[in-house]
Short mmCIF file of N, CA, C and O in Angstrom, two decimals:
data_model
loop_
_atom_site.label_atom_id
_atom_site.label_comp_id
_atom_site.label_asym_id
_atom_site.label_seq_id
_atom_site.Cartn_x
_atom_site.Cartn_y
_atom_site.Cartn_z
N GLN A 20 0.88 13.54 6.81
CA GLN A 20 0.39 12.32 6.18
C GLN A 20 -0.73 12.67 5.20
O GLN A 20 -1.65 13.40 5.54
N VAL A 21 -0.66 12.09 4.02
CA VAL A 21 -1.69 12.33 3.02
C VAL A 21 -2.95 11.55 3.39
O VAL A 21 -2.87 10.38 3.78
N GLN A 22 -4.07 12.20 3.26
CA GLN A 22 -5.35 11.54 3.49
C GLN A 22 -6.13 11.50 2.18
O GLN A 22 -6.12 12.46 1.41
N LEU A 23 -6.81 10.37 1.95
CA LEU A 23 -7.58 10.17 0.72
C LEU A 23 -9.05 9.94 1.05
O LEU A 23 -9.36 9.22 2.01
N VAL A 24 -9.92 10.51 0.25
CA VAL A 24 -11.36 10.31 0.42
C VAL A 24 -11.96 9.97 -0.94
O VAL A 24 -11.88 10.76 -1.88
N GLU A 25 -12.57 8.78 -1.00
CA GLU A 25 -13.24 8.36 -2.22
C GLU A 25 -14.71 8.76 -2.20
O GLU A 25 -15.32 8.87 -1.12
N SER A 26 -15.26 8.93 -3.37
CA SER A 26 -16.69 9.19 -3.50
C SER A 26 -17.12 8.77 -4.90
O SER A 26 -16.29 8.47 -5.76
N GLY A 27 -18.44 8.74 -5.11
CA GLY A 27 -18.97 8.45 -6.43
C GLY A 27 -19.56 7.06 -6.60
O GLY A 27 -20.10 6.74 -7.66
N GLY A 28 -19.44 6.25 -5.57
CA GLY A 28 -20.02 4.92 -5.66
C GLY A 28 -21.54 4.97 -5.63
O GLY A 28 -22.15 6.01 -5.38
N GLY A 29 -22.16 3.82 -5.89
CA GLY A 29 -23.62 3.75 -5.86
C GLY A 29 -24.11 2.44 -6.40
O GLY A 29 -23.33 1.52 -6.67
N SER A 30 -25.42 2.36 -6.56
CA SER A 30 -26.08 1.17 -7.10
C SER A 30 -26.53 1.46 -8.53
O SER A 30 -27.26 2.43 -8.75
N VAL A 31 -26.08 0.64 -9.47
CA VAL A 31 -26.40 0.85 -10.88
C VAL A 31 -26.80 -0.47 -11.53
O VAL A 31 -26.67 -1.54 -10.93
N GLN A 32 -27.27 -0.37 -12.75
CA GLN A 32 -27.63 -1.55 -13.54
C GLN A 32 -26.44 -1.96 -14.41
O GLN A 32 -25.58 -1.13 -14.75
N ALA A 33 -26.43 -3.23 -14.78
CA ALA A 33 -25.40 -3.71 -15.70
C ALA A 33 -25.42 -2.88 -16.98
O ALA A 33 -26.49 -2.55 -17.50
N GLY A 34 -24.23 -2.54 -17.45
CA GLY A 34 -24.10 -1.71 -18.64
C GLY A 34 -23.97 -0.22 -18.36
O GLY A 34 -23.59 0.55 -19.26
N ASP A 35 -24.27 0.19 -17.12
CA ASP A 35 -24.17 1.60 -16.75
C ASP A 35 -22.71 2.00 -16.52
O ASP A 35 -21.80 1.16 -16.53
N SER A 36 -22.52 3.28 -16.28
CA SER A 36 -21.20 3.84 -16.01
C SER A 36 -21.20 4.57 -14.68
O SER A 36 -22.25 5.06 -14.22
N LEU A 37 -20.03 4.65 -14.07
CA LEU A 37 -19.82 5.43 -12.86
C LEU A 37 -18.44 6.06 -12.92
O LEU A 37 -17.52 5.50 -13.53
N ARG A 38 -18.31 7.22 -12.27
CA ARG A 38 -16.99 7.82 -12.10
C ARG A 38 -16.73 8.00 -10.62
O ARG A 38 -17.46 8.71 -9.93
N LEU A 39 -15.67 7.35 -10.16
CA LEU A 39 -15.25 7.48 -8.77
C LEU A 39 -14.18 8.57 -8.67
O LEU A 39 -13.38 8.73 -9.58
N SER A 40 -14.19 9.26 -7.55
CA SER A 40 -13.20 10.30 -7.28
C SER A 40 -12.39 9.95 -6.05
O SER A 40 -12.92 9.35 -5.10
N CYS A 41 -11.15 10.35 -6.06
CA CYS A 41 -10.26 10.16 -4.91
C CYS A 41 -9.57 11.49 -4.68
O CYS A 41 -8.69 11.89 -5.46
N VAL A 42 -10.00 12.19 -3.64
CA VAL A 42 -9.48 13.52 -3.34
C VAL A 42 -8.44 13.42 -2.23
O VAL A 42 -8.68 12.77 -1.21
N ALA A 43 -7.31 14.07 -2.44
CA ALA A 43 -6.23 14.02 -1.47
C ALA A 43 -6.11 15.34 -0.71
O ALA A 43 -6.35 16.41 -1.25
N SER A 44 -5.69 15.22 0.56
CA SER A 44 -5.36 16.39 1.36
C SER A 44 -4.11 16.07 2.15
O SER A 44 -3.79 14.90 2.39
N GLY A 45 -3.37 17.12 2.52
CA GLY A 45 -2.15 16.91 3.28
C GLY A 45 -0.93 16.63 2.44
O GLY A 45 0.13 16.34 2.99
N GLY A 46 -1.06 16.70 1.14
CA GLY A 46 0.07 16.46 0.26
C GLY A 46 -0.40 16.38 -1.18
O GLY A 46 -1.59 16.18 -1.44
N SER A 47 0.53 16.54 -2.12
CA SER A 47 0.17 16.52 -3.53
C SER A 47 0.29 15.11 -4.10
O SER A 47 1.32 14.44 -3.93
N LEU A 48 -0.75 14.69 -4.82
CA LEU A 48 -0.72 13.37 -5.44
C LEU A 48 0.32 13.28 -6.56
O LEU A 48 0.67 12.19 -6.99
N ARG A 49 0.81 14.42 -7.02
CA ARG A 49 1.85 14.40 -8.06
C ARG A 49 3.14 13.76 -7.55
O ARG A 49 3.99 13.33 -8.33
N ASN A 50 3.27 13.68 -6.24
CA ASN A 50 4.48 13.10 -5.65
C ASN A 50 4.37 11.61 -5.40
O ASN A 50 5.32 11.01 -4.85
N TYR A 51 3.24 11.02 -5.80
CA TYR A 51 3.01 9.61 -5.50
C TYR A 51 2.40 8.88 -6.69
O TYR A 51 1.76 9.49 -7.54
N ALA A 52 2.61 7.59 -6.70
CA ALA A 52 1.80 6.74 -7.56
C ALA A 52 0.44 6.56 -6.87
O ALA A 52 0.38 6.50 -5.64
N VAL A 53 -0.61 6.45 -7.65
CA VAL A 53 -1.95 6.27 -7.09
C VAL A 53 -2.60 5.06 -7.73
O VAL A 53 -2.62 4.93 -8.96
N GLY A 54 -3.12 4.20 -6.89
CA GLY A 54 -3.76 3.00 -7.39
C GLY A 54 -5.21 2.90 -6.94
O GLY A 54 -5.61 3.50 -5.95
N TRP A 55 -5.98 2.16 -7.70
CA TRP A 55 -7.33 1.77 -7.30
C TRP A 55 -7.35 0.26 -7.12
O TRP A 55 -6.83 -0.48 -7.96
N PHE A 56 -7.95 -0.16 -6.01
CA PHE A 56 -8.14 -1.57 -5.72
C PHE A 56 -9.62 -1.77 -5.41
O PHE A 56 -10.35 -0.82 -5.12
N ARG A 57 -10.05 -3.01 -5.44
CA ARG A 57 -11.42 -3.31 -5.06
C ARG A 57 -11.47 -4.62 -4.29
O ARG A 57 -10.60 -5.48 -4.45
N GLN A 58 -12.50 -4.74 -3.47
CA GLN A 58 -12.70 -5.97 -2.71
C GLN A 58 -14.18 -6.33 -2.74
O GLN A 58 -15.01 -5.61 -2.16
N GLY A 59 -14.48 -7.41 -3.45
CA GLY A 59 -15.84 -7.89 -3.52
C GLY A 59 -16.19 -8.74 -2.33
O GLY A 59 -15.31 -9.16 -1.57
N PRO A 60 -17.47 -9.04 -2.12
CA PRO A 60 -17.90 -9.84 -0.97
C PRO A 60 -17.25 -11.22 -0.99
O PRO A 60 -17.35 -11.95 -1.99
N GLY A 61 -16.57 -11.55 0.08
CA GLY A 61 -15.93 -12.85 0.19
C GLY A 61 -14.69 -13.02 -0.67
O GLY A 61 -14.20 -14.14 -0.84
N LYS A 62 -14.18 -11.91 -1.22
CA LYS A 62 -13.01 -12.00 -2.10
C LYS A 62 -11.83 -11.24 -1.52
O LYS A 62 -11.99 -10.39 -0.65
N GLU A 63 -10.66 -11.54 -2.05
CA GLU A 63 -9.46 -10.79 -1.65
C GLU A 63 -9.43 -9.45 -2.39
O GLU A 63 -10.09 -9.26 -3.42
N ARG A 64 -8.64 -8.53 -1.84
CA ARG A 64 -8.48 -7.22 -2.48
C ARG A 64 -7.79 -7.42 -3.83
O ARG A 64 -6.80 -8.14 -3.94
N GLU A 65 -8.30 -6.74 -4.85
CA GLU A 65 -7.87 -6.95 -6.23
C GLU A 65 -7.40 -5.64 -6.84
O GLU A 65 -8.04 -4.60 -6.68
N PHE A 66 -6.30 -5.71 -7.56
CA PHE A 66 -5.77 -4.53 -8.25
C PHE A 66 -6.68 -4.17 -9.42
O PHE A 66 -7.09 -5.03 -10.19
N VAL A 67 -6.99 -2.87 -9.54
CA VAL A 67 -7.82 -2.40 -10.65
C VAL A 67 -6.96 -1.64 -11.65
O VAL A 67 -6.89 -1.99 -12.82
N THR A 68 -6.31 -0.57 -11.20
CA THR A 68 -5.49 0.25 -12.07
C THR A 68 -4.61 1.16 -11.23
O THR A 68 -4.85 1.33 -10.04
N ALA A 69 -3.58 1.70 -11.87
CA ALA A 69 -2.70 2.62 -11.17
C ALA A 69 -2.14 3.65 -12.13
O ALA A 69 -1.99 3.39 -13.33
N LEU A 70 -1.84 4.81 -11.55
CA LEU A 70 -1.18 5.90 -12.25
C LEU A 70 0.22 6.00 -11.68
O LEU A 70 0.38 6.20 -10.47
N THR A 71 1.23 5.83 -12.52
CA THR A 71 2.59 5.82 -12.03
C THR A 71 3.09 7.24 -11.78
O THR A 71 2.48 8.22 -12.21
N LEU A 72 4.23 7.35 -11.10
CA LEU A 72 4.83 8.66 -10.83
C LEU A 72 5.15 9.41 -12.11
O LEU A 72 5.09 10.64 -12.16
N SER A 73 5.48 8.68 -13.15
CA SER A 73 5.82 9.32 -14.42
C SER A 73 4.61 9.59 -15.30
O SER A 73 4.75 10.09 -16.41
N GLY A 74 3.41 9.25 -14.79
CA GLY A 74 2.19 9.53 -15.54
C GLY A 74 1.70 8.39 -16.40
O GLY A 74 0.72 8.53 -17.13
N GLY A 75 2.36 7.27 -16.33
CA GLY A 75 1.90 6.11 -17.06
C GLY A 75 0.73 5.43 -16.35
O GLY A 75 0.41 5.75 -15.20
N THR A 76 0.09 4.50 -17.05
CA THR A 76 -1.05 3.79 -16.47
C THR A 76 -0.85 2.29 -16.59
O THR A 76 -0.24 1.79 -17.54
N VAL A 77 -1.39 1.59 -15.61
CA VAL A 77 -1.37 0.13 -15.58
C VAL A 77 -2.78 -0.32 -15.24
O VAL A 77 -3.42 0.26 -14.36
N TYR A 78 -3.27 -1.35 -15.92
CA TYR A 78 -4.63 -1.84 -15.69
C TYR A 78 -4.62 -3.33 -15.39
O TYR A 78 -3.83 -4.09 -15.96
N GLY A 79 -5.56 -3.73 -14.53
CA GLY A 79 -5.80 -5.15 -14.34
C GLY A 79 -6.41 -5.73 -15.61
O GLY A 79 -7.08 -5.04 -16.37
N ALA A 80 -6.21 -7.02 -15.82
CA ALA A 80 -6.59 -7.64 -17.08
C ALA A 80 -8.08 -7.51 -17.37
O ALA A 80 -8.48 -7.26 -18.52
N SER A 81 -8.92 -7.68 -16.35
CA SER A 81 -10.36 -7.69 -16.61
C SER A 81 -10.94 -6.28 -16.70
O SER A 81 -12.12 -6.13 -17.05
N MET A 82 -10.15 -5.25 -16.44
CA MET A 82 -10.64 -3.88 -16.46
C MET A 82 -10.22 -3.12 -17.71
O MET A 82 -10.82 -2.11 -18.06
N LYS A 83 -9.16 -3.60 -18.35
CA LYS A 83 -8.63 -2.87 -19.49
C LYS A 83 -9.69 -2.75 -20.58
O LYS A 83 -10.33 -3.73 -20.94
N GLY A 84 -9.86 -1.51 -21.06
CA GLY A 84 -10.86 -1.26 -22.09
C GLY A 84 -12.19 -0.78 -21.53
O GLY A 84 -12.96 -0.14 -22.24
N ARG A 85 -12.46 -1.05 -20.26
CA ARG A 85 -13.71 -0.59 -19.64
C ARG A 85 -13.46 0.50 -18.60
O ARG A 85 -14.31 1.34 -18.39
N PHE A 86 -12.30 0.43 -17.94
CA PHE A 86 -11.98 1.37 -16.87
C PHE A 86 -10.87 2.30 -17.33
O PHE A 86 -9.96 1.88 -18.05
N THR A 87 -10.93 3.56 -16.86
CA THR A 87 -9.90 4.53 -17.20
C THR A 87 -9.53 5.33 -15.95
O THR A 87 -10.42 5.86 -15.28
N ILE A 88 -8.25 5.42 -15.68
CA ILE A 88 -7.77 6.25 -14.57
C ILE A 88 -7.27 7.56 -15.14
O ILE A 88 -6.67 7.61 -16.22
N SER A 89 -7.55 8.64 -14.42
CA SER A 89 -7.09 9.96 -14.85
C SER A 89 -6.88 10.83 -13.63
O SER A 89 -7.26 10.45 -12.52
N THR A 90 -6.26 11.98 -13.85
CA THR A 90 -5.96 12.86 -12.72
C THR A 90 -6.22 14.31 -13.08
O THR A 90 -6.10 14.70 -14.25
N ASP A 91 -6.59 15.08 -12.07
CA ASP A 91 -6.71 16.53 -12.20
C ASP A 91 -5.80 17.11 -11.12
O ASP A 91 -6.18 17.15 -9.94
N ASN A 92 -4.61 17.52 -11.52
CA ASN A 92 -3.64 17.99 -10.53
C ASN A 92 -4.11 19.25 -9.80
O ASN A 92 -3.82 19.43 -8.62
N ALA A 93 -4.85 20.09 -10.50
CA ALA A 93 -5.34 21.33 -9.87
C ALA A 93 -6.29 21.02 -8.72
O ALA A 93 -6.36 21.77 -7.75
N LYS A 94 -7.01 19.92 -8.84
CA LYS A 94 -7.95 19.52 -7.80
C LYS A 94 -7.37 18.46 -6.87
O LYS A 94 -8.06 18.01 -5.97
N ASN A 95 -6.12 18.06 -7.14
CA ASN A 95 -5.48 17.01 -6.32
C ASN A 95 -6.37 15.77 -6.22
O ASN A 95 -6.56 15.21 -5.14
N THR A 96 -6.89 15.38 -7.36
CA THR A 96 -7.89 14.31 -7.43
C THR A 96 -7.53 13.32 -8.53
O THR A 96 -7.07 13.72 -9.60
N VAL A 97 -7.76 12.06 -8.23
CA VAL A 97 -7.62 11.00 -9.22
C VAL A 97 -9.01 10.39 -9.43
O VAL A 97 -9.76 10.19 -8.47
N TYR A 98 -9.33 10.09 -10.68
CA TYR A 98 -10.64 9.56 -11.03
C TYR A 98 -10.52 8.13 -11.55
O TYR A 98 -9.50 7.74 -12.11
N LEU A 99 -11.60 7.39 -11.38
CA LEU A 99 -11.73 6.08 -12.00
C LEU A 99 -13.05 6.07 -12.76
O LEU A 99 -14.12 6.07 -12.14
N GLU A 100 -12.95 6.12 -14.08
CA GLU A 100 -14.13 6.06 -14.94
C GLU A 100 -14.40 4.59 -15.25
O GLU A 100 -13.51 3.89 -15.76
N MET A 101 -15.61 4.13 -14.95
CA MET A 101 -15.95 2.72 -15.16
C MET A 101 -17.14 2.65 -16.12
O MET A 101 -18.20 3.22 -15.82
N ASN A 102 -16.96 1.97 -17.22
CA ASN A 102 -18.00 1.83 -18.23
C ASN A 102 -18.42 0.36 -18.38
O ASN A 102 -17.66 -0.54 -18.01
N ASP A 103 -19.62 0.17 -18.92
CA ASP A 103 -20.12 -1.19 -19.17
C ASP A 103 -19.97 -2.05 -17.93
O ASP A 103 -19.40 -3.15 -17.96
N LEU A 104 -20.48 -1.56 -16.83
CA LEU A 104 -20.32 -2.26 -15.56
C LEU A 104 -21.06 -3.59 -15.57
O LEU A 104 -22.12 -3.74 -16.20
N LYS A 105 -20.48 -4.55 -14.88
CA LYS A 105 -21.02 -5.91 -14.80
C LYS A 105 -21.26 -6.26 -13.33
O LYS A 105 -20.63 -5.68 -12.43
N PRO A 106 -22.15 -7.21 -13.06
CA PRO A 106 -22.39 -7.59 -11.66
C PRO A 106 -21.12 -8.00 -10.93
O PRO A 106 -20.99 -7.74 -9.73
N GLU A 107 -20.17 -8.58 -11.64
CA GLU A 107 -18.92 -9.00 -11.00
C GLU A 107 -18.02 -7.83 -10.64
O GLU A 107 -16.99 -8.02 -9.97
N ASP A 108 -18.39 -6.62 -11.04
CA ASP A 108 -17.66 -5.42 -10.63
C ASP A 108 -18.12 -4.93 -9.26
O ASP A 108 -17.54 -3.98 -8.71
N THR A 109 -19.15 -5.56 -8.70
CA THR A 109 -19.63 -5.18 -7.38
C THR A 109 -18.53 -5.37 -6.34
O THR A 109 -17.98 -6.45 -6.21
N ALA A 110 -18.23 -4.29 -5.62
CA ALA A 110 -17.14 -4.32 -4.65
C ALA A 110 -17.06 -2.97 -3.94
O ALA A 110 -17.70 -2.00 -4.36
N VAL A 111 -16.25 -2.95 -2.89
CA VAL A 111 -15.82 -1.68 -2.31
C VAL A 111 -14.55 -1.28 -3.05
O VAL A 111 -13.62 -2.09 -3.16
N TYR A 112 -14.53 -0.06 -3.54
CA TYR A 112 -13.39 0.44 -4.30
C TYR A 112 -12.57 1.39 -3.43
O TYR A 112 -13.13 2.30 -2.82
N TYR A 113 -11.26 1.15 -3.40
CA TYR A 113 -10.35 1.93 -2.59
C TYR A 113 -9.30 2.61 -3.48
O TYR A 113 -8.81 1.99 -4.43
N CYS A 114 -8.93 3.83 -3.12
CA CYS A 114 -7.75 4.41 -3.75
C CYS A 114 -6.62 4.40 -2.72
O CYS A 114 -6.86 4.39 -1.50
N ALA A 115 -5.41 4.35 -3.24
CA ALA A 115 -4.24 4.25 -2.39
C ALA A 115 -3.09 5.01 -3.03
O ALA A 115 -3.02 5.14 -4.25
N GLY A 116 -2.18 5.50 -2.19
CA GLY A 116 -1.04 6.25 -2.71
C GLY A 116 0.25 5.79 -2.06
O GLY A 116 0.25 5.20 -0.98
N GLY A 117 1.33 6.04 -2.76
CA GLY A 117 2.63 5.68 -2.22
C GLY A 117 3.69 5.74 -3.28
O GLY A 117 3.48 6.29 -4.37
N ARG A 118 4.82 5.15 -2.97
CA ARG A 118 5.94 5.07 -3.93
C ARG A 118 6.35 3.60 -4.05
O ARG A 118 7.41 3.21 -3.56
N PRO A 119 5.50 2.81 -4.69
CA PRO A 119 5.81 1.39 -4.82
C PRO A 119 7.10 1.15 -5.58
O PRO A 119 7.37 1.84 -6.56
N PRO A 120 7.90 0.19 -5.16
CA PRO A 120 9.10 -0.18 -5.93
C PRO A 120 8.70 -0.65 -7.32
O PRO A 120 7.57 -1.07 -7.56
N ALA A 121 9.63 -0.58 -8.24
CA ALA A 121 9.37 -1.02 -9.61
C ALA A 121 8.81 -2.44 -9.61
O ALA A 121 9.33 -3.32 -8.93
N GLY A 122 7.72 -2.61 -10.36
CA GLY A 122 7.12 -3.93 -10.46
C GLY A 122 6.13 -4.25 -9.36
O GLY A 122 5.57 -5.36 -9.34
N SER A 123 5.89 -3.30 -8.43
CA SER A 123 5.02 -3.58 -7.29
C SER A 123 3.70 -2.84 -7.33
O SER A 123 2.94 -2.91 -6.36
N LEU A 124 3.41 -2.16 -8.41
CA LEU A 124 2.20 -1.34 -8.48
C LEU A 124 0.92 -2.15 -8.25
O LEU A 124 -0.07 -1.61 -7.78
N VAL A 125 0.94 -3.42 -8.59
CA VAL A 125 -0.29 -4.22 -8.50
C VAL A 125 -0.51 -4.81 -7.12
O VAL A 125 -1.52 -5.47 -6.89
N TYR A 126 0.41 -4.58 -6.21
CA TYR A 126 0.33 -5.19 -4.88
C TYR A 126 -0.11 -4.16 -3.84
O TYR A 126 0.51 -3.11 -3.68
N SER A 127 -1.15 -4.49 -3.09
CA SER A 127 -1.69 -3.54 -2.12
C SER A 127 -0.69 -3.20 -1.03
O SER A 127 -0.67 -2.08 -0.52
N TYR A 128 0.18 -4.13 -0.67
CA TYR A 128 1.13 -3.88 0.40
C TYR A 128 2.15 -2.81 0.04
O TYR A 128 2.84 -2.27 0.92
N ALA A 129 2.25 -2.49 -1.23
CA ALA A 129 3.26 -1.52 -1.67
C ALA A 129 2.82 -0.07 -1.49
O ALA A 129 3.61 0.83 -1.71
N TYR A 130 1.57 0.15 -1.09
CA TYR A 130 1.04 1.50 -0.94
C TYR A 130 1.04 1.92 0.52
O TYR A 130 0.85 1.09 1.42
N ASP A 131 1.21 3.20 0.75
CA ASP A 131 1.41 3.71 2.11
C ASP A 131 0.16 4.27 2.76
O ASP A 131 0.06 4.26 3.99
N PHE A 132 -0.75 4.81 2.00
CA PHE A 132 -1.94 5.39 2.59
C PHE A 132 -3.15 5.08 1.71
O PHE A 132 -3.03 4.97 0.48
N TRP A 133 -4.31 4.95 2.39
CA TRP A 133 -5.53 4.47 1.76
C TRP A 133 -6.72 5.34 2.14
O TRP A 133 -6.77 5.91 3.22
N GLY A 134 -7.69 5.35 1.25
CA GLY A 134 -8.98 5.93 1.57
C GLY A 134 -9.85 4.91 2.28
O GLY A 134 -9.46 3.76 2.47
N GLN A 135 -11.06 5.34 2.63
CA GLN A 135 -11.97 4.49 3.40
C GLN A 135 -12.80 3.58 2.50
O GLN A 135 -13.45 2.65 2.99
N GLY A 136 -12.81 3.86 1.20
CA GLY A 136 -13.55 3.02 0.26
C GLY A 136 -14.92 3.57 -0.08
O GLY A 136 -15.53 4.31 0.70
N THR A 137 -15.40 3.20 -1.26
CA THR A 137 -16.74 3.57 -1.69
C THR A 137 -17.38 2.35 -2.35
O THR A 137 -16.75 1.65 -3.13
N GLN A 138 -18.63 2.08 -1.99
CA GLN A 138 -19.32 0.87 -2.45
C GLN A 138 -19.88 1.06 -3.85
O GLN A 138 -20.54 2.06 -4.14
N VAL A 139 -19.63 0.08 -4.70
CA VAL A 139 -20.24 0.01 -6.03
C VAL A 139 -21.01 -1.29 -6.12
O VAL A 139 -20.46 -2.37 -5.89
N THR A 140 -22.29 -1.19 -6.43
CA THR A 140 -23.14 -2.37 -6.56
C THR A 140 -23.77 -2.37 -7.95
O THR A 140 -24.41 -1.38 -8.34
N VAL A 141 -23.56 -3.45 -8.69
CA VAL A 141 -24.07 -3.56 -10.05
C VAL A 141 -25.05 -4.72 -10.09
O VAL A 141 -24.69 -5.85 -9.79
N SER A 142 -26.28 -4.43 -10.47
CA SER A 142 -27.30 -5.47 -10.55
C SER A 142 -27.59 -5.80 -12.01
O SER A 142 -27.47 -4.96 -12.90
N SER A 143 -28.00 -7.05 -12.22
CA SER A 143 -28.23 -7.52 -13.60
C SER A 143 -29.64 -7.22 -14.05
O SER A 143 -30.50 -6.84 -13.28
#
């Protein structure tokens, strides 16, 4: 079973940037689609972005242009670069992997394994 560990979260000011990492063990991320989700206080889990099996990218509407997903296959790691952070970006950020059916990348239920999450707090 693939295990994921996120890191890179923290407390920042509005307008700052952060880069989150998702390191995999027990299997290669090249064999899976990888997604980032977030869950803010009192909110449902929300799709952020995903890297498809073919290397394509999908972004949530409010993240496009500010967030970038990328991968380093040699390190078996997927990154989430977040720029121009806003207080509404405050959440626990999770990475997830799996083989979601076509059209299901944005749904958390379509992923098979998850990390424990990393907290991002953005103050105004």
